[in-house]
CSV table of C-alpha atoms in Angstrom, one decimal:
chain,number,residue,atom,x,y,z
A,1,MET,CA,1.2,15.5,-2.4
A,2,ILE,CA,0.7,12.0,-3.6
A,3,SER,CA,2.8,10.8,-6.6
A,4,TYR,CA,2.4,7.6,-8.5
A,5,GLN,CA,5.3,6.1,-10.4
A,6,THR,CA,6.1,2.8,-12.1
A,7,GLU,CA,9.3,0.8,-12.7
A,8,GLY,CA,9.1,-2.3,-14.9
A,9,VAL,CA,5.3,-2.4,-15.1
A,10,ARG,CA,2.5,-0.5,-16.6
A,11,MET,CA,0.7,2.0,-14.5
A,12,PRO,CA,-2.3,0.2,-12.9
A,13,ASN,CA,-5.7,1.4,-13.8
A,14,ILE,CA,-6.4,3.6,-10.8
A,15,LYS,CA,-8.4,6.8,-10.8
A,16,ARG,CA,-5.6,9.0,-9.3
A,17,ARG,CA,-7.7,11.9,-8.3
A,18,GLU,CA,-10.4,9.6,-6.6
A,19,THR,CA,-7.6,7.5,-5.0
A,20,THR,CA,-5.7,10.5,-3.7
A,21,ALA,CA,-8.9,11.9,-2.2
A,22,TRP,CA,-9.7,8.4,-0.5
A,23,ILE,CA,-6.2,8.2,0.8
A,24,LYS,CA,-6.6,11.8,2.4
A,25,ALA,CA,-9.9,10.8,3.9
A,26,VAL,CA,-8.5,7.6,5.5
A,27,ALA,CA,-5.6,9.6,6.9
A,28,ALA,CA,-8.0,12.1,8.4
A,29,MET,CA,-9.8,9.3,10.2
A,30,TYR,CA,-6.6,8.8,12.1
A,31,GLY,CA,-6.0,12.6,12.7
A,32,ARG,CA,-3.3,12.7,10.1
A,33,LYS,CA,-2.8,14.7,7.0
A,34,ILE,CA,-0.9,14.0,3.8
A,35,GLY,CA,2.5,15.4,3.2
A,36,ASP,CA,4.7,13.8,0.6
A,37,ILE,CA,3.7,10.3,-0.3
A,38,GLY,CA,5.3,8.4,-3.2
A,39,TYR,CA,3.8,5.2,-4.7
A,40,LEU,CA,6.1,3.1,-6.8
A,41,PHE,CA,4.4,0.3,-8.7
A,42,CYS,CA,6.8,-2.4,-9.7
A,43,ASN,CA,7.4,-6.1,-10.4
A,44,ASP,CA,8.5,-8.9,-8.0
A,45,GLU,CA,12.1,-8.6,-9.1
A,46,LYS,CA,12.2,-4.9,-8.1
A,47,ILE,CA,10.5,-5.5,-4.8
A,48,LEU,CA,12.8,-8.4,-4.0
A,49,GLU,CA,15.8,-6.1,-4.8
A,50,VAL,CA,14.4,-3.3,-2.4
A,51,ASN,CA,13.7,-5.9,0.3
A,52,ARG,CA,17.2,-7.2,0.1
A,53,GLU,CA,18.9,-3.8,-0.1
A,54,TYR,CA,17.0,-1.9,2.5
A,55,LEU,CA,15.5,-4.6,4.9
A,56,ALA,CA,17.9,-7.4,4.5
A,57,HIS,CA,14.9,-9.7,3.8
A,58,ASP,CA,15.2,-12.4,1.0
A,59,TYR,CA,11.6,-12.8,0.0
A,60,PHE,CA,8.8,-11.3,-2.1
A,61,THR,CA,6.2,-9.2,-0.6
A,62,ASP,CA,3.2,-7.0,-1.8
A,63,ILE,CA,4.4,-3.8,-0.2
A,64,ILE,CA,7.3,-2.1,1.5
A,65,THR,CA,6.5,1.0,3.4
A,66,PHE,CA,9.2,3.6,4.1
A,67,ASP,CA,8.1,5.9,6.9
A,68,TYR,CA,9.3,9.6,7.0
A,69,CYS,CA,6.4,10.9,9.0
A,70,GLU,CA,6.7,14.1,11.0
A,71,GLY,CA,4.2,14.5,13.7
A,72,THR,CA,0.8,14.0,12.3
A,73,THR,CA,1.9,14.7,8.7
A,74,LEU,CA,2.3,11.5,6.7
A,75,ASN,CA,5.4,11.2,4.5
A,76,GLY,CA,6.7,8.0,3.1
A,77,ASP,CA,7.6,5.9,0.0
A,78,LEU,CA,5.4,2.8,-0.7
A,79,VAL,CA,6.8,0.2,-3.1
A,80,ILE,CA,4.1,-2.1,-4.4
A,81,SER,CA,4.7,-5.4,-6.5
A,82,LEU,CA,1.8,-5.6,-8.8
A,83,ASP,CA,3.0,-9.2,-9.5
A,84,THR,CA,2.3,-10.1,-5.8
A,85,VAL,CA,-0.9,-8.1,-5.8
A,86,ARG,CA,-2.2,-10.2,-8.6
A,87,SER,CA,-1.0,-13.6,-7.0
A,88,ASN,CA,-2.6,-12.5,-3.7
A,89,ALA,CA,-5.9,-11.6,-5.3
A,90,GLU,CA,-6.1,-15.0,-6.7
A,91,LEU,CA,-5.1,-16.7,-3.5
A,92,PHE,CA,-7.5,-14.7,-1.4
A,93,HIS,CA,-10.4,-14.9,-4.0
A,94,LYS,CA,-10.5,-11.1,-4.5
A,95,THR,CA,-10.6,-9.0,-7.6
A,96,TYR,CA,-7.2,-7.5,-8.6
A,97,ASP,CA,-8.7,-4.0,-8.1
A,98,GLU,CA,-9.9,-4.8,-4.6
A,99,GLU,CA,-6.5,-6.3,-3.6
A,100,LEU,CA,-4.7,-3.4,-5.2
A,101,HIS,CA,-6.7,-0.8,-3.2
A,102,ARG,CA,-6.2,-2.9,0.0
A,103,VAL,CA,-2.5,-2.8,-0.4
A,104,ILE,CA,-2.4,0.9,-1.5
A,105,ILE,CA,-4.2,1.7,1.8
A,106,HIS,CA,-2.3,-0.8,3.9
A,107,GLY,CA,0.9,1.3,3.5
A,108,ILE,CA,-1.0,4.5,4.6
A,109,LEU,CA,-2.4,2.6,7.6
A,110,HIS,CA,1.3,1.7,8.6
A,111,LEU,CA,2.2,5.4,8.3
A,112,CYS,CA,-0.8,6.2,10.6
A,113,GLY,CA,0.7,3.8,13.2
A,114,LEU,CA,-0.9,0.6,12.7
A,115,HIS,CA,1.2,-2.6,12.6
A,116,ASP,CA,0.6,-6.2,11.5
A,117,LYS,CA,3.4,-8.3,13.0
A,118,ALA,CA,2.7,-9.0,16.7
A,119,PRO,CA,-0.2,-11.2,17.9
A,120,GLY,CA,-3.5,-9.5,17.3
A,121,GLU,CA,-2.2,-6.8,15.2
A,122,ARG,CA,-3.0,-8.5,11.8
A,123,GLU,CA,-6.7,-8.7,12.8
A,124,GLN,CA,-6.6,-5.0,13.7
A,125,MET,CA,-4.9,-4.2,10.4
A,126,GLU,CA,-7.4,-6.2,8.4
A,127,ALA,CA,-10.3,-4.4,10.2
A,128,ALA,CA,-8.8,-1.0,9.4
A,129,GLU,CA,-8.3,-2.1,5.8
A,130,ASN,CA,-11.9,-3.2,5.6
A,131,ARG,CA,-13.2,0.1,7.0
A,132,ALA,CA,-11.0,2.0,4.5
A,133,LEU,CA,-12.2,0.0,1.5
A,134,ALA,CA,-15.9,0.6,2.6
A,135,LEU,CA,-15.1,4.3,2.7
A,136,ARG,CA,-13.8,4.1,-0.9
A,137,LYS,CA,-17.0,2.5,-2.1
A,138,ARG,CA,-19.2,5.3,-1.0
């Protein structure tokens, strides 16, 4: 089950049923199935609080992914700052909708085992995001 919640922001204009089907399709590409996934859309203030409390990081970010996966079943909580999504959309010359969906799937890709911190991983993550975004547009 995938749930979508907000704290301190309005729910983004996403088509939940279509987004859920897309997320399931992307997970299936990696041999995974969806268990319990919770999205929390929030503002920069909240994501900074979560980053400090749970990760001891003192900076803003677009997404924090908490991984509770079991085997091939994806379980996790994904906290997304809509403020940072909006800023990044401008910075990267993308639409807000495209950047939002990129971040939505970025967390799922982390749960599927992809990383983006070590050398070369960022490029692999971006390629996986682009493949997933292309699948959404079909």
